[in-house]
Short mmCIF file of C-alpha atoms in Angstrom, two decimals:
data_model
loop_
_atom_site.label_atom_id
_atom_site.label_comp_id
_atom_site.label_asym_id
_atom_site.label_seq_id
_atom_site.Cartn_x
_atom_site.Cartn_y
_atom_site.Cartn_z
CA MET A 255 79.29 87.35 137.31
CA ASN A 256 81.19 84.16 136.94
CA SER A 257 84.08 83.71 139.20
CA ILE A 258 87.72 84.11 137.03
CA ASN A 259 90.73 81.75 138.67
CA GLU A 260 94.62 82.68 138.14
CA TYR A 261 96.62 79.91 137.10
CA ASN A 262 100.17 79.36 135.98
CA PHE A 263 100.05 78.00 132.25
CA SER A 264 103.04 76.25 133.22
CA ASP A 265 101.18 74.43 136.57
CA LEU A 266 98.56 72.81 133.79
CA TYR A 267 100.73 72.05 131.18
CA GLU A 268 104.30 70.79 130.40
CA MET A 269 106.04 71.59 127.33
CA GLY A 270 108.03 70.37 124.78
CA SER A 271 109.53 70.91 121.44
CA GLY A 272 109.58 69.69 117.87
CA ILE A 273 111.54 67.59 115.66
CA SER A 274 114.18 68.84 113.65
CA SER A 275 114.11 67.21 110.67
CA LYS A 276 115.87 67.09 107.63
CA PRO A 277 115.02 68.26 103.82
CA GLU A 278 114.51 64.55 102.65
CA GLN A 279 112.34 63.80 105.33
CA ALA A 280 109.67 66.07 103.75
CA GLY A 281 106.98 65.17 101.41
CA HIS A 282 106.52 61.54 102.26
CA GLY A 283 105.66 59.66 105.53
CA ALA A 284 103.30 59.85 108.26
CA PRO A 285 100.96 63.36 109.04
CA PHE A 286 103.28 66.46 109.93
CA VAL A 287 101.83 69.62 111.81
CA SER A 288 104.02 72.55 110.47
CA PHE A 289 104.52 76.03 111.66
CA SER A 290 102.29 77.43 109.02
CA THR A 291 99.14 75.04 110.18
CA VAL A 292 99.69 76.37 113.87
CA PHE A 293 100.20 80.03 112.73
CA ASN A 294 96.87 79.80 110.45
CA ASN A 295 93.94 77.45 112.19
CA TYR A 296 92.54 78.12 116.24
CA PHE A 297 92.28 74.55 115.79
CA LEU A 298 94.40 71.74 114.08
CA PRO A 299 92.22 70.65 110.63
CA GLU A 300 90.73 67.64 110.84
CA LYS A 301 93.36 66.58 107.82
CA VAL A 302 96.55 67.61 108.52
CA LYS A 303 98.10 68.29 104.65
CA ASP A 304 101.75 67.78 105.23
CA LEU A 305 103.92 64.62 105.61
CA MET A 306 107.26 63.29 106.97
CA ASP A 307 108.94 60.52 107.05
CA THR A 308 109.37 59.54 110.72
CA SER A 309 110.12 56.73 112.95
CA GLU A 310 108.20 55.05 115.31
CA ASP A 311 110.28 56.46 118.04
CA GLU A 312 109.51 59.67 116.93
CA GLN A 313 106.02 59.83 116.68
CA GLU A 314 106.32 58.56 120.26
CA VAL A 315 108.79 61.39 121.32
CA TYR A 316 106.62 64.11 119.13
CA SER A 317 103.32 63.10 119.33
CA VAL A 318 99.70 65.07 118.81
CA LYS A 319 97.27 63.90 121.12
CA GLY A 320 93.71 65.50 122.21
CA GLY A 321 94.21 68.55 124.45
CA ASP A 322 97.50 69.24 123.22
CA ILE A 323 98.15 73.26 122.56
CA LEU A 324 100.70 73.74 119.66
CA LEU A 325 102.29 77.29 119.52
CA THR A 326 104.63 79.04 117.08
CA ARG A 327 107.72 79.14 118.84
CA THR A 328 109.93 81.67 116.65
CA SER A 329 109.12 84.13 114.61
CA GLU A 330 110.42 87.60 112.85
CA THR A 331 107.79 89.92 114.65
CA ILE A 332 106.40 89.87 118.47
CA ASP A 333 103.09 89.53 116.95
CA GLU A 334 103.39 86.31 115.14
CA LEU A 335 105.13 84.43 118.50
CA GLY A 336 103.43 81.95 120.45
CA MET A 337 100.21 82.27 118.05
CA SER A 338 97.84 78.88 119.33
CA CYS A 339 96.55 75.69 117.81
CA VAL A 340 94.48 73.69 119.96
CA VAL A 341 94.39 69.68 119.29
CA LEU A 342 90.96 68.26 119.63
CA GLU A 343 91.45 64.95 119.10
CA ASP A 344 94.69 62.12 118.57
CA TYR A 345 96.67 62.21 115.54
CA PRO A 346 98.02 58.52 114.94
CA ARG A 347 101.66 58.67 114.29
CA ALA A 348 101.87 62.81 113.48
CA THR A 349 104.58 64.62 114.72
CA PHE A 350 105.18 68.16 114.54
CA SER A 351 107.25 70.86 113.64
CA GLY A 352 110.73 71.79 115.19
CA PHE A 353 109.88 75.64 115.13
CA VAL A 354 106.83 74.77 117.32
CA LYS A 355 106.42 74.35 121.07
CA ARG A 356 103.87 71.66 121.87
CA LEU A 357 101.91 72.07 125.34
CA ARG A 358 100.38 68.94 126.97
CA PRO A 359 97.94 69.18 129.41
CA THR A 360 98.90 68.10 133.25
CA GLN A 361 94.93 68.06 134.24
CA SER A 362 91.68 66.97 132.71
CA ASP A 363 89.64 69.78 134.76
CA VAL A 364 90.69 72.63 134.93
CA THR A 365 91.13 73.46 131.11
CA TYR A 366 88.58 72.64 128.40
CA PRO A 367 90.61 72.49 124.65
CA LYS A 368 87.93 73.59 122.47
CA PHE A 369 87.54 76.78 125.29
CA MET A 370 91.15 76.80 125.23
CA GLY A 371 91.64 77.27 121.37
CA PHE A 372 89.65 80.82 121.43
CA TYR A 373 90.75 82.25 124.91
CA LEU A 374 94.72 81.69 123.44
CA ARG A 375 94.08 83.64 120.71
CA SER A 376 92.25 86.63 122.52
CA LYS A 377 93.18 90.15 122.52
CA PHE A 378 94.00 89.84 126.15
CA PHE A 379 95.87 86.36 126.17
CA ARG A 380 98.08 87.80 123.05
CA LYS A 381 98.77 90.87 124.98
CA THR A 382 100.53 88.97 127.96
CA MET A 383 102.12 86.60 125.42
CA THR A 384 104.06 90.07 123.75
CA ASN A 385 104.65 91.49 126.92
CA ASN A 386 106.84 89.00 127.72
CA ALA A 387 108.36 87.94 124.64
CA VAL A 388 112.12 87.94 123.76
CA LEU A 389 113.00 89.54 120.72
CA THR A 390 116.51 89.65 119.72
CA LEU A 391 116.98 88.80 115.63
CA ARG A 392 113.86 86.81 115.89
CA ALA A 393 111.27 86.68 118.39
CA SER A 394 111.52 83.31 120.53
CA LEU A 395 108.87 81.16 122.95
CA ASN A 396 111.16 79.54 125.63
CA GLU A 397 110.67 77.72 128.67
CA ASP A 398 111.57 81.48 130.58
CA ILE A 399 108.22 82.98 128.71
CA PHE A 400 106.45 80.20 129.53
CA SER A 401 106.71 80.42 133.53
CA TYR A 402 105.72 83.74 133.50
CA LEU A 403 102.40 83.27 131.52
CA LYS A 404 99.27 83.36 133.57
CA LEU A 405 96.23 82.17 132.68
CA TYR A 406 92.65 83.47 133.69
CA LEU A 407 89.89 81.18 133.62
CA PRO A 408 86.27 80.73 134.63
CA ASP A 409 85.33 77.28 136.05
CA TYR A 410 85.44 74.68 133.62
CA ASP A 411 82.12 74.06 132.89
CA ILE A 412 81.42 77.86 132.20
CA GLN A 413 84.62 76.94 129.67
CA LYS A 414 82.71 74.04 128.57
CA LYS A 415 79.89 75.82 127.49
CA ILE A 416 81.71 78.87 125.95
CA GLY A 417 83.74 76.25 123.82
CA ASP A 418 80.94 74.92 122.67
CA PHE A 419 78.95 77.78 121.65
CA LEU A 420 82.12 79.51 120.03
CA CYS A 421 82.61 76.45 117.76
CA SER A 422 79.22 76.78 116.43
CA LEU A 423 79.84 80.14 115.35
CA ASN A 424 83.50 78.60 113.88
CA ALA A 425 80.99 76.24 112.18
CA LYS A 426 79.26 78.51 110.36
CA ILE A 427 82.38 80.43 109.44
CA ASP A 428 84.37 77.39 107.97
CA LEU A 429 80.97 76.48 106.06
CA ASN A 430 80.93 80.16 103.90
CA ASN A 431 84.63 79.40 103.56
CA ARG A 432 84.08 75.98 101.84
CA ILE A 433 81.26 77.16 99.58
CA ASN A 434 83.16 80.59 98.43
CA ALA A 435 85.88 77.86 97.50
CA GLU A 436 83.58 76.07 95.53
CA LEU A 437 81.75 79.46 93.75
CA GLU A 438 84.99 80.40 93.12
CA VAL A 439 85.87 77.06 91.24
CA MET A 440 82.65 77.44 89.21
CA ALA A 441 83.91 81.24 88.32
CA LYS A 442 86.87 79.59 86.91
CA ILE A 443 85.26 77.00 85.28
CA ILE A 444 82.82 79.64 83.72
CA TYR A 445 85.66 82.02 82.71
CA ASP A 446 87.78 79.42 81.18
CA TYR A 447 84.65 77.96 78.74
CA TRP A 448 83.58 81.51 77.72
CA PHE A 449 87.10 83.94 77.87
CA VAL A 450 89.66 81.04 77.11
CA GLN A 451 87.75 78.20 75.16
CA PHE A 452 85.06 80.95 73.56
CA ASP A 453 82.34 78.10 74.00
CA PHE A 454 80.22 81.36 75.73
CA PRO A 455 76.04 81.11 75.03
CA ASP A 456 75.84 82.49 71.26
CA LYS A 457 71.96 84.25 70.82
CA LYS A 458 70.46 80.74 70.37
CA GLY A 459 72.52 79.77 73.67
CA LYS A 460 74.66 76.95 72.20
CA PRO A 461 78.16 76.77 72.70
CA TYR A 462 79.63 79.80 70.13
CA LYS A 463 83.09 77.95 68.74
CA THR A 464 81.87 74.98 69.70
CA SER A 465 78.94 75.46 67.16
CA GLY A 466 80.69 76.83 64.37
CA GLY A 467 80.82 80.09 65.32
CA LYS A 468 82.73 82.57 63.09
CA MET A 469 86.64 82.79 64.42
CA VAL A 470 89.60 85.55 63.43
CA TRP A 471 92.95 85.43 63.82
CA SER A 472 94.66 87.06 66.94
CA GLU A 473 97.97 88.44 66.46
CA GLU A 474 98.77 89.21 69.65
CA LEU A 475 97.48 86.09 71.45
CA LYS A 476 98.87 83.63 68.43
CA ARG A 477 95.49 82.32 68.25
CA GLU A 478 92.13 82.69 66.88
CA ILE A 479 89.38 84.67 68.72
CA PRO A 480 85.45 85.63 68.18
CA GLU A 481 84.62 87.49 65.24
CA GLY A 482 83.92 91.10 66.84
CA TRP A 483 86.18 90.46 70.04
CA GLU A 484 89.31 92.08 70.23
CA VAL A 485 92.36 91.90 72.53
CA ILE A 486 93.61 94.25 75.43
CA LYS A 487 95.41 94.53 78.28
CA ILE A 488 94.28 94.28 81.86
CA SER A 489 96.12 97.57 82.71
CA THR A 490 93.54 99.29 79.95
CA LEU A 491 90.66 97.67 82.03
CA ALA A 492 92.20 98.39 85.63
CA PRO A 493 95.07 100.86 86.80
CA VAL A 494 97.89 98.59 88.69
CA VAL A 495 98.76 100.47 91.94
CA THR A 496 101.91 99.50 93.67
CA GLY A 497 102.50 100.10 97.61
CA LYS A 498 104.57 101.91 99.03
CA GLN A 499 107.97 101.43 99.37
CA ASP A 500 108.15 101.37 103.14
CA ALA A 501 105.00 100.59 105.93
CA ASN A 502 106.84 101.69 108.87
CA TYR A 503 105.26 105.27 109.03
CA ALA A 504 101.45 103.48 109.03
CA SER A 505 101.14 103.83 112.73
CA ALA A 506 101.44 107.56 111.99
CA ASN A 507 97.89 107.31 110.94
CA GLY A 508 95.51 104.71 111.68
CA MET A 509 92.65 105.72 109.91
CA TYR A 510 92.46 103.47 106.78
CA ASN A 511 93.01 100.44 105.36
CA PHE A 512 96.50 98.55 104.76
CA PHE A 513 97.72 95.58 102.55
CA THR A 514 101.01 93.79 102.81
CA CYS A 515 101.47 90.45 101.51
CA GLY A 516 100.80 88.71 104.78
CA GLU A 517 97.83 90.56 106.09
CA GLU A 518 95.62 93.54 105.47
CA THR A 519 95.05 94.57 109.22
CA LEU A 520 97.56 96.88 109.19
CA LYS A 521 96.96 101.24 108.74
CA CYS A 522 98.44 104.36 106.92
CA ASP A 523 97.13 107.14 104.98
CA SER A 524 96.27 106.62 100.94
CA PHE A 525 94.62 107.54 97.98
CA GLU A 526 90.99 107.16 97.96
CA PHE A 527 88.49 105.40 95.50
CA GLU A 528 85.36 103.98 95.85
CA GLY A 529 83.86 100.45 94.14
CA LYS A 530 85.81 97.40 93.79
CA ALA A 531 89.67 96.21 93.98
CA VAL A 532 91.36 93.52 92.86
CA LEU A 533 94.66 92.90 95.87
CA VAL A 534 97.55 91.15 94.39
CA ALA A 535 100.09 90.21 97.03
CA GLY A 536 103.77 89.87 95.29
CA ASN A 537 103.99 86.36 96.12
CA GLY A 538 101.01 85.19 94.32
CA ASN A 539 98.36 85.54 97.57
CA PHE A 540 94.78 87.03 96.38
CA ASN A 541 92.53 88.77 97.73
CA ILE A 542 88.80 90.16 96.59
CA LYS A 543 87.41 93.19 98.43
CA ARG A 544 84.90 96.08 98.13
CA TYR A 545 86.49 99.32 99.42
CA GLU A 546 85.32 102.64 99.99
CA GLY A 547 87.37 105.18 100.86
CA GLN A 548 91.11 105.13 101.09
CA PHE A 549 93.11 102.31 101.07
CA ASN A 550 97.07 102.03 100.67
CA ALA A 551 99.03 98.28 99.41
CA TYR A 552 103.22 97.48 100.65
CA GLN A 553 105.60 97.07 98.59
CA ARG A 554 105.48 94.13 96.21
CA THR A 555 101.71 94.14 96.46
CA TYR A 556 99.41 95.59 93.79
CA VAL A 557 95.94 96.85 93.45
CA LEU A 558 93.88 96.95 90.69
CA ILE A 559 90.51 99.27 90.40
CA PRO A 560 88.20 98.78 87.61
CA TYR A 561 87.16 101.68 85.41
CA ASN A 562 83.82 99.39 84.80
CA GLU A 563 82.70 97.09 87.73
CA LYS A 564 81.49 94.68 85.23
CA HIS A 565 84.96 93.51 84.34
CA TYR A 566 85.74 92.99 88.18
CA THR A 567 85.48 89.26 88.40
CA LEU A 568 86.95 89.05 84.92
CA ILE A 569 90.22 90.82 85.81
CA TYR A 570 90.55 88.59 88.85
CA LEU A 571 90.20 85.24 87.40
CA ALA A 572 92.48 86.37 84.05
CA ALA A 573 95.34 87.76 86.81
CA LYS A 574 95.38 84.74 89.19
CA ASP A 575 95.31 82.56 85.96
CA ARG A 576 98.84 84.14 84.75
CA ILE A 577 99.83 84.28 88.27
CA VAL A 578 99.40 80.63 88.89
CA THR A 579 101.60 80.17 85.65
CA LEU A 580 104.07 82.24 86.64
CA THR A 581 104.30 81.00 90.27
CA LYS A 582 103.80 77.36 89.71
CA GLY A 583 105.63 76.99 86.47
CA SER A 584 103.26 75.57 84.23
CA ARG A 585 104.25 77.32 81.39
CA GLY A 586 107.54 78.31 80.74
CA SER A 587 110.14 79.58 83.80
CA ILE A 588 109.30 79.94 87.57
CA VAL A 589 109.05 83.32 89.33
CA LYS A 590 109.30 84.07 93.22
CA PHE A 591 107.95 87.26 93.45
CA ILE A 592 105.34 88.86 90.90
CA THR A 593 106.08 92.46 89.20
CA LYS A 594 103.85 95.38 88.32
CA GLY A 595 104.41 94.73 85.07
CA ASP A 596 103.37 90.74 84.88
CA LEU A 597 100.18 92.06 85.56
CA GLU A 598 100.05 95.15 83.59
CA ASP A 599 101.21 92.70 80.41
CA ILE A 600 98.44 90.33 80.74
CA GLN A 601 96.03 89.99 77.43
CA VAL A 602 92.37 89.45 77.16
CA ALA A 603 90.23 88.91 74.63
CA LEU A 604 86.37 90.44 74.95
CA PRO A 605 83.77 91.26 72.95
CA LYS A 606 83.66 94.97 71.28
CA GLU A 607 79.87 94.87 72.63
CA ASP A 608 78.33 92.94 75.06
CA LYS A 609 75.33 92.28 73.51
CA LEU A 610 75.50 88.80 75.60
CA ASP A 611 75.88 90.20 78.62
CA LEU A 612 78.67 87.84 79.44
CA PHE A 613 80.13 89.36 82.88
CA THR A 614 76.41 89.29 84.48
CA VAL A 615 76.90 85.77 85.73
CA LEU A 616 80.74 86.01 86.53
CA ASN A 617 79.67 88.87 89.15
CA SER A 618 77.06 87.46 90.60
CA ILE A 619 79.27 84.12 91.53
CA THR A 620 81.99 87.28 92.98
CA SER A 621 79.07 88.96 95.04
CA THR A 622 77.48 86.14 96.53
CA MET A 623 81.22 85.31 97.63
CA GLU A 624 81.55 88.70 99.19
CA LYS A 625 78.28 88.36 100.68
CA ARG A 626 79.82 85.75 103.07
CA ILE A 627 83.15 87.06 103.23
CA GLU A 628 81.19 89.70 105.27
CA GLU A 629 79.21 87.70 106.90
CA ASN A 630 81.77 86.16 108.20
CA GLN A 631 83.49 89.03 109.03
CA LYS A 632 80.86 90.14 111.32
CA LEU A 633 80.67 86.57 112.53
CA THR A 634 84.06 87.03 114.03
CA GLU A 635 83.98 90.10 115.51
CA LEU A 636 81.31 89.10 117.31
CA ARG A 637 82.87 85.90 118.60
CA ASP A 638 85.41 87.64 119.85
CA TRP A 639 83.30 90.39 121.47
CA LEU A 640 81.35 87.66 123.30
CA LEU A 641 84.33 85.41 124.61
CA PRO A 642 85.12 88.04 127.40
CA MET A 643 81.28 88.92 128.27
CA LEU A 644 80.76 85.39 128.23
CA MET A 645 83.86 84.51 131.00
CA ASN A 646 82.66 87.19 133.00
CA GLY A 647 78.69 86.34 133.13
CA GLN A 648 77.76 89.53 131.60
CA VAL A 649 76.25 87.61 128.54
CA LYS A 650 74.33 83.84 129.69
CA ILE A 651 74.41 81.26 127.52
CA LYS A 652 70.96 79.52 127.92
CA ASP A 653 71.75 76.29 126.24
CA ALA A 654 75.05 76.08 124.71
CA GLU A 655 74.79 72.62 123.36
CA GLN A 656 71.37 73.45 121.78
CA GLU A 657 72.52 77.33 120.40
CA SER A 658 75.75 75.21 118.74
CA SER A 659 73.47 73.20 116.32
CA PHE A 660 71.45 75.91 114.63
CA ALA A 661 72.85 78.21 111.48
CA ILE A 662 72.96 81.99 111.87
CA GLY A 663 73.05 84.19 108.78
CA THR A 664 73.01 87.56 110.29
CA GLU A 665 74.17 89.18 113.25
CA ASP A 666 70.55 89.88 114.88
CA LYS A 667 70.10 85.71 114.79
CA LEU A 668 73.30 85.15 116.80
CA ALA A 669 72.10 87.82 119.59
CA MET A 670 69.30 85.74 120.13
CA ALA A 671 71.87 82.43 121.12
CA ALA A 672 72.55 84.61 124.22
CA GLU A 673 70.77 86.56 126.94
CA PRO A 674 72.86 89.19 127.42
CA GLU A 675 72.43 91.40 130.91
CA THR A 676 73.58 94.45 129.21
CA ASN A 677 72.45 96.36 125.93
CA TYR A 678 73.68 94.55 123.27
CA ARG A 679 72.49 95.89 120.74
CA LYS A 680 73.52 99.27 122.09
CA LYS A 681 77.21 97.70 122.54
CA LYS A 682 77.40 97.11 119.16
#
């Protein structure tokens, strides 16, 4: 068993506040770490997407350096307070938001940054954070809360092995996410060519419209569509189900998945269905899922359940295309929230008889994406389970540096990366 040492968080780090910027500074200048970047990342991304026009003095005072820990300072709920993002390298000229706190290490041999990235997001530390949080109108992280926080850490060399190993699992998760992003781009290109430009492969494998395929006028779309095709609304392919008015009752029953604009981890009772669903948040966020059992959505969220699963990917892409138009203002006026009617009124042109089987390729891409999403869920569960086991020595890492270099595709392969003193398979 590994020894675990108790520390006052404030003895190992000093707290600093972020920059108070003005609207005219945003969007240009030097790299800027926003609240959302901190909230959504265990580690600060290699490239920071936001910019802020800051002076050299500001860049010095509000600097971002390797070893720093950035914490969300304020939030609507306690659960979102103090979410960490660890900095692994220096970011020249970068500054950070006033809605974020910076913890800069005062030591170099007690905490290992890669380990801290996982430890501070773990359930046991998050519980410590929420237990010490102050909630008035908004939850707020301050010096008083920081002074009460405790860290329970193994020795530095153990932290290094754990942090390096868990980062290898995260690397696989990140790779899956990048591949899925490329696959979605591919699916969108195929959708545009086949169902918007109508250059799907004809019986001879040539692009239909470009090769002179017969087109007929569609009054609904005010444009020509292929002969033998029809214009239908999305709502005839999949009912659009709206969410509950109030999510407060969710705690009464923890059995079923619950989807909100920001997350899908809350629980509640619901209706039943089997198969695939397209989940749409009212703010334009998307998800693709296969759910079996019961499910519900929060207000301003919508669930589209295809009557026929072959239309699944087409519904997803058609809805996303329309929502991009509404929320980004690429055509017409810009809307802030998506309504049920916005989804129900989406019109698509489809072949009356799918002799060419145009949906198979799109659905195969989606299926590949779903497999990677499922793999990431398993990797995340395994990573979170391994952290406390590695900390207390119930699981020993043979050679963390070597194990972090190999790619794993299944949960069983991951189990080979550690030598358990307990029955790993029985535990899982």
